[in-house]
GROMACS .gro file of C-alpha atoms in nm:
model
  244
    1UNK     CA    1   1.526  -2.667   4.094
    2UNK     CA    2   1.241  -2.871   3.945
    3UNK     CA    3   0.995  -2.692   4.178
    4UNK     CA    4   1.107  -2.353   4.042
    5UNK     CA    5   1.082  -2.485   3.689
    6UNK     CA    6   0.730  -2.610   3.755
    7UNK     CA    7   0.625  -2.276   3.902
    8UNK     CA    8   0.753  -2.087   3.596
    9UNK     CA    9   0.575  -2.335   3.371
   10UNK     CA   10   0.249  -2.269   3.553
   11UNK     CA   11   0.298  -1.891   3.524
   12UNK     CA   12   0.374  -1.907   3.151
   13UNK     CA   13   0.079  -2.139   3.094
   14UNK     CA   14  -0.154  -1.899   3.276
   15UNK     CA   15  -0.026  -1.607   3.067
   16UNK     CA   16  -0.072  -1.806   2.747
   17UNK     CA   17  -0.432  -1.890   2.840
   18UNK     CA   18  -0.505  -1.526   2.928
   19UNK     CA   19  -0.363  -1.401   2.595
   20UNK     CA   20  -0.559  -1.666   2.403
   21UNK     CA   21  -0.886  -1.572   2.573
   22UNK     CA   22  -0.818  -1.202   2.517
   23UNK     CA   23  -0.757  -1.252   2.146
   24UNK     CA   24  -1.062  -1.475   2.122
   25UNK     CA   25  -1.282  -1.203   2.273
   26UNK     CA   26  -1.135  -0.943   2.035
   27UNK     CA   27  -1.134  -1.140   1.712
   28UNK     CA   28  -1.453  -1.336   1.772
   29UNK     CA   29  -1.525  -1.686   1.660
   30UNK     CA   30  -1.738  -1.860   1.402
   31UNK     CA   31  -1.974  -2.124   1.523
   32UNK     CA   32  -2.015  -2.293   1.184
   33UNK     CA   33  -2.345  -2.217   1.099
   34UNK     CA   34  -1.335   1.284   0.090
   35UNK     CA   35  -1.001   1.331  -0.066
   36UNK     CA   36  -0.962   1.129  -0.387
   37UNK     CA   37  -0.944   0.845  -0.447
   38UNK     CA   38  -1.123   0.775  -0.118
   39UNK     CA   39  -1.105   0.918   0.231
   40UNK     CA   40  -1.249   0.671   0.484
   41UNK     CA   41  -1.309   0.949   0.734
   42UNK     CA   42  -1.499   1.174   0.493
   43UNK     CA   43  -1.731   0.928   0.323
   44UNK     CA   44  -2.045   1.102   0.194
   45UNK     CA   45  -2.370   1.078   0.387
   46UNK     CA   46  -2.515   0.874   0.102
   47UNK     CA   47  -2.315   0.582   0.241
   48UNK     CA   48  -2.583   0.536   0.504
   49UNK     CA   49  -2.952   0.599   0.542
   50UNK     CA   50  -3.115   0.779   0.829
   51UNK     CA   51  -3.159   0.446   1.004
   52UNK     CA   52  -2.819   0.302   0.915
   53UNK     CA   53  -2.661   0.140   0.611
   54UNK     CA   54  -2.503  -0.187   0.520
   55UNK     CA   55  -2.502  -0.506   0.324
   56UNK     CA   56  -2.579  -0.864   0.404
   57UNK     CA   57  -2.311  -1.132   0.393
   58UNK     CA   58  -2.067  -1.317   0.612
   59UNK     CA   59  -1.726  -1.189   0.503
   60UNK     CA   60  -1.499  -0.981   0.725
   61UNK     CA   61  -1.659  -0.920   1.060
   62UNK     CA   62  -1.631  -0.708   1.372
   63UNK     CA   63  -1.696  -0.882   1.701
   64UNK     CA   64  -1.858  -0.690   1.982
   65UNK     CA   65  -1.802  -0.836   2.330
   66UNK     CA   66  -2.099  -0.978   2.515
   67UNK     CA   67  -2.276  -1.103   2.204
   68UNK     CA   68  -2.183  -1.469   2.220
   69UNK     CA   69  -2.435  -1.615   2.464
   70UNK     CA   70  -2.808  -1.555   2.515
   71UNK     CA   71  -2.886  -1.362   2.830
   72UNK     CA   72  -3.133  -1.459   3.100
   73UNK     CA   73  -3.486  -1.390   2.985
   74UNK     CA   74  -3.787  -1.254   3.164
   75UNK     CA   75  -4.113  -1.453   3.131
   76UNK     CA   76  -4.215  -1.232   2.840
   77UNK     CA   77  -3.901  -1.340   2.651
   78UNK     CA   78  -3.719  -1.005   2.657
   79UNK     CA   79  -3.357  -0.988   2.784
   80UNK     CA   80  -3.379  -0.863   3.142
   81UNK     CA   81  -3.046  -0.677   3.141
   82UNK     CA   82  -3.102  -0.501   2.810
   83UNK     CA   83  -3.459  -0.407   2.896
   84UNK     CA   84  -3.343  -0.252   3.221
   85UNK     CA   85  -3.077  -0.039   3.054
   86UNK     CA   86  -3.248   0.035   2.723
   87UNK     CA   87  -3.411   0.358   2.836
   88UNK     CA   88  -3.070   0.489   2.943
   89UNK     CA   89  -2.938   0.439   2.592
   90UNK     CA   90  -3.241   0.589   2.418
   91UNK     CA   91  -3.533   0.786   2.569
   92UNK     CA   92  -3.842   0.576   2.617
   93UNK     CA   93  -4.090   0.629   2.334
   94UNK     CA   94  -3.826   0.760   2.094
   95UNK     CA   95  -3.774   0.618   1.746
   96UNK     CA   96  -3.430   0.494   1.851
   97UNK     CA   97  -3.573   0.321   2.155
   98UNK     CA   98  -3.831   0.143   1.942
   99UNK     CA   99  -3.568   0.043   1.684
  100UNK     CA  100  -3.345  -0.106   1.953
  101UNK     CA  101  -3.640  -0.297   2.094
  102UNK     CA  102  -3.700  -0.446   1.750
  103UNK     CA  103  -3.339  -0.562   1.740
  104UNK     CA  104  -3.376  -0.705   2.090
  105UNK     CA  105  -3.682  -0.899   1.983
  106UNK     CA  106  -3.488  -1.048   1.691
  107UNK     CA  107  -3.161  -1.103   1.879
  108UNK     CA  108  -3.215  -1.175   2.247
  109UNK     CA  109  -2.841  -1.171   2.316
  110UNK     CA  110  -2.809  -0.808   2.205
  111UNK     CA  111  -2.729  -0.559   2.478
  112UNK     CA  112  -2.681  -0.190   2.380
  113UNK     CA  113  -2.435  -0.114   2.660
  114UNK     CA  114  -2.214  -0.411   2.582
  115UNK     CA  115  -2.242  -0.331   2.214
  116UNK     CA  116  -2.103   0.019   2.277
  117UNK     CA  117  -1.808  -0.116   2.473
  118UNK     CA  118  -1.721  -0.350   2.189
  119UNK     CA  119  -1.774  -0.077   1.928
  120UNK     CA  120  -1.528   0.152   2.107
  121UNK     CA  121  -1.262  -0.117   2.111
  122UNK     CA  122  -1.322  -0.194   1.743
  123UNK     CA  123  -1.300   0.178   1.660
  124UNK     CA  124  -0.954   0.209   1.813
  125UNK     CA  125  -0.832  -0.104   1.635
  126UNK     CA  126  -0.957   0.017   1.297
  127UNK     CA  127  -0.825   0.375   1.303
  128UNK     CA  128  -0.489   0.250   1.427
  129UNK     CA  129  -0.471  -0.020   1.160
  130UNK     CA  130  -0.559   0.235   0.891
  131UNK     CA  131  -0.285   0.474   1.003
  132UNK     CA  132  -0.034   0.188   1.006
  133UNK     CA  133  -0.148   0.055   0.669
  134UNK     CA  134  -0.225  -0.280   0.830
  135UNK     CA  135  -0.432  -0.445   0.556
  136UNK     CA  136  -0.446  -0.781   0.730
  137UNK     CA  137  -0.602  -0.632   1.041
  138UNK     CA  138  -0.846  -0.422   0.840
  139UNK     CA  139  -0.958  -0.718   0.631
  140UNK     CA  140  -1.060  -0.899   0.946
  141UNK     CA  141  -1.259  -0.602   1.072
  142UNK     CA  142  -1.438  -0.445   0.774
  143UNK     CA  143  -1.704  -0.535   0.522
  144UNK     CA  144  -1.576  -0.584   0.168
  145UNK     CA  145  -1.690  -0.243   0.043
  146UNK     CA  146  -1.543  -0.048   0.334
  147UNK     CA  147  -1.222  -0.251   0.321
  148UNK     CA  148  -1.170  -0.171  -0.046
  149UNK     CA  149  -1.213   0.200   0.026
  150UNK     CA  150  -0.961   0.196   0.310
  151UNK     CA  151  -0.710   0.003   0.101
  152UNK     CA  152  -0.747   0.249  -0.189
  153UNK     CA  153  -0.660   0.535   0.047
  154UNK     CA  154  -0.361   0.345   0.187
  155UNK     CA  155  -0.233   0.268  -0.164
  156UNK     CA  156  -0.269   0.633  -0.263
  157UNK     CA  157  -0.066   0.734   0.041
  158UNK     CA  158   0.199   0.473  -0.029
  159UNK     CA  159   0.227   0.578  -0.395
  160UNK     CA  160   0.341   0.919  -0.270
  161UNK     CA  161   0.587   0.753  -0.029
  162UNK     CA  162   0.408   0.911   0.264
  163UNK     CA  163   0.401   0.769   0.617
  164UNK     CA  164   0.180   0.840   0.915
  165UNK     CA  165   0.287   0.892   1.276
  166UNK     CA  166  -0.024   0.811   1.477
  167UNK     CA  167  -0.118   0.811   1.844
  168UNK     CA  168  -0.466   0.718   1.962
  169UNK     CA  169  -0.531   0.927   2.273
  170UNK     CA  170  -0.878   0.803   2.361
  171UNK     CA  171  -1.253   0.818   2.312
  172UNK     CA  172  -1.432   1.100   2.490
  173UNK     CA  173  -1.780   0.978   2.407
  174UNK     CA  174  -1.955   0.705   2.212
  175UNK     CA  175  -2.330   0.688   2.172
  176UNK     CA  176  -2.582   0.499   1.963
  177UNK     CA  177  -2.766   0.752   1.746
  178UNK     CA  178  -2.954   0.532   1.498
  179UNK     CA  179  -3.070   0.176   1.464
  180UNK     CA  180  -3.290  -0.034   1.240
  181UNK     CA  181  -3.397  -0.389   1.175
  182UNK     CA  182  -3.439  -0.455   0.803
  183UNK     CA  183  -3.570  -0.805   0.757
  184UNK     CA  184  -3.317  -0.999   0.965
  185UNK     CA  185  -3.038  -0.743   0.923
  186UNK     CA  186  -2.972  -0.540   1.239
  187UNK     CA  187  -2.798  -0.205   1.187
  188UNK     CA  188  -2.663   0.017   1.463
  189UNK     CA  189  -2.499   0.355   1.407
  190UNK     CA  190  -2.258   0.500   1.663
  191UNK     CA  191  -2.118   0.851   1.696
  192UNK     CA  192  -1.760   0.850   1.827
  193UNK     CA  193  -1.593   1.161   1.968
  194UNK     CA  194  -1.224   1.085   2.001
  195UNK     CA  195  -0.884   1.245   2.043
  196UNK     CA  196  -0.579   1.151   1.840
  197UNK     CA  197  -0.246   1.279   1.713
  198UNK     CA  198  -0.179   1.218   1.345
  199UNK     CA  199   0.105   1.347   1.130
  200UNK     CA  200   0.162   1.261   0.764
  201UNK     CA  201   0.519   1.292   0.635
  202UNK     CA  202   0.660   1.278   0.284
  203UNK     CA  203   0.949   1.057   0.174
  204UNK     CA  204   1.197   1.306   0.318
  205UNK     CA  205   1.028   1.320   0.655
  206UNK     CA  206   0.871   1.660   0.605
  207UNK     CA  207   0.525   1.716   0.755
  208UNK     CA  208   0.260   1.747   0.485
  209UNK     CA  209  -0.044   1.717   0.709
  210UNK     CA  210  -0.116   1.727   1.082
  211UNK     CA  211   0.076   1.851   1.384
  212UNK     CA  212   0.283   1.627   1.609
  213UNK     CA  213   0.228   1.860   1.905
  214UNK     CA  214  -0.150   1.891   1.866
  215UNK     CA  215  -0.423   1.659   1.987
  216UNK     CA  216  -0.708   1.667   1.736
  217UNK     CA  217  -1.074   1.625   1.824
  218UNK     CA  218  -1.243   1.390   1.577
  219UNK     CA  219  -1.608   1.297   1.534
  220UNK     CA  220  -1.690   0.987   1.331
  221UNK     CA  221  -2.023   0.818   1.262
  222UNK     CA  222  -1.994   0.447   1.193
  223UNK     CA  223  -2.259   0.188   1.114
  224UNK     CA  224  -2.232  -0.177   1.214
  225UNK     CA  225  -2.455  -0.459   1.093
  226UNK     CA  226  -2.518  -0.830   1.141
  227UNK     CA  227  -2.771  -1.093   1.040
  228UNK     CA  228  -2.975  -1.173   1.350
  229UNK     CA  229  -3.067  -1.517   1.215
  230UNK     CA  230  -2.702  -1.620   1.201
  231UNK     CA  231  -2.538  -1.807   1.488
  232UNK     CA  232  -2.229  -1.599   1.421
  233UNK     CA  233  -2.231  -1.322   1.687
  234UNK     CA  234  -2.000  -1.091   1.494
  235UNK     CA  235  -2.080  -0.747   1.350
  236UNK     CA  236  -1.938  -0.582   1.038
  237UNK     CA  237  -1.847  -0.217   0.991
  238UNK     CA  238  -2.048  -0.127   0.682
  239UNK     CA  239  -2.037   0.254   0.660
  240UNK     CA  240  -1.827   0.547   0.785
  241UNK     CA  241  -1.878   0.921   0.793
  242UNK     CA  242  -1.664   1.200   0.936
  243UNK     CA  243  -1.811   1.519   1.083
  244UNK     CA  244  -1.599   1.829   1.032
   0.00000   0.00000   0.00000
């Protein structure tokens, strides 16, 4: 009987460790050092520049997996993995390629491919949290300015006693389209092409927007930023734009 008990204890302990590590990779860690009033998915293009947009600071961050440890370096000091895959992300000689190389030179742990994987996961978390009105989740994922805009939209929805039935189907494509290094602030803009089902209902359950039987194709352009001089590996979502 004690052997069975011990086996179950080991299984539960292993599951607990797995869940802890999973949450740690999602939430990151700190190392000590346009429908009124606001539609997060239709923010005007002025919210970002051609090379990205954002603000400096350390509040409310988005972690992107693979950004916590420096990668192996070539003799020249450039990350071997990122250098090998960089031209696949952006054509060699292009403005985007050069911008990403600048970020790589400032942050040797940055890898565009790993960044995209983390950005896709963050995207799903954010759109789901917004649909559910999950302020706590959003606060942990957004910059202050973007968070306030999302919350204003949620409050407007709640004032009308509306609810959202939401299903995230998946991301068809995610690609880096812009990047810039402004002083020590790295900015990377990603275009997401996703599929989702979203239905807004009034207090009586009547559909006021969306179609429960229709999968919608959505294109969003989001900008992430982080201070490359900080030991904190996390990124913040600093601007959003929706393409109709």
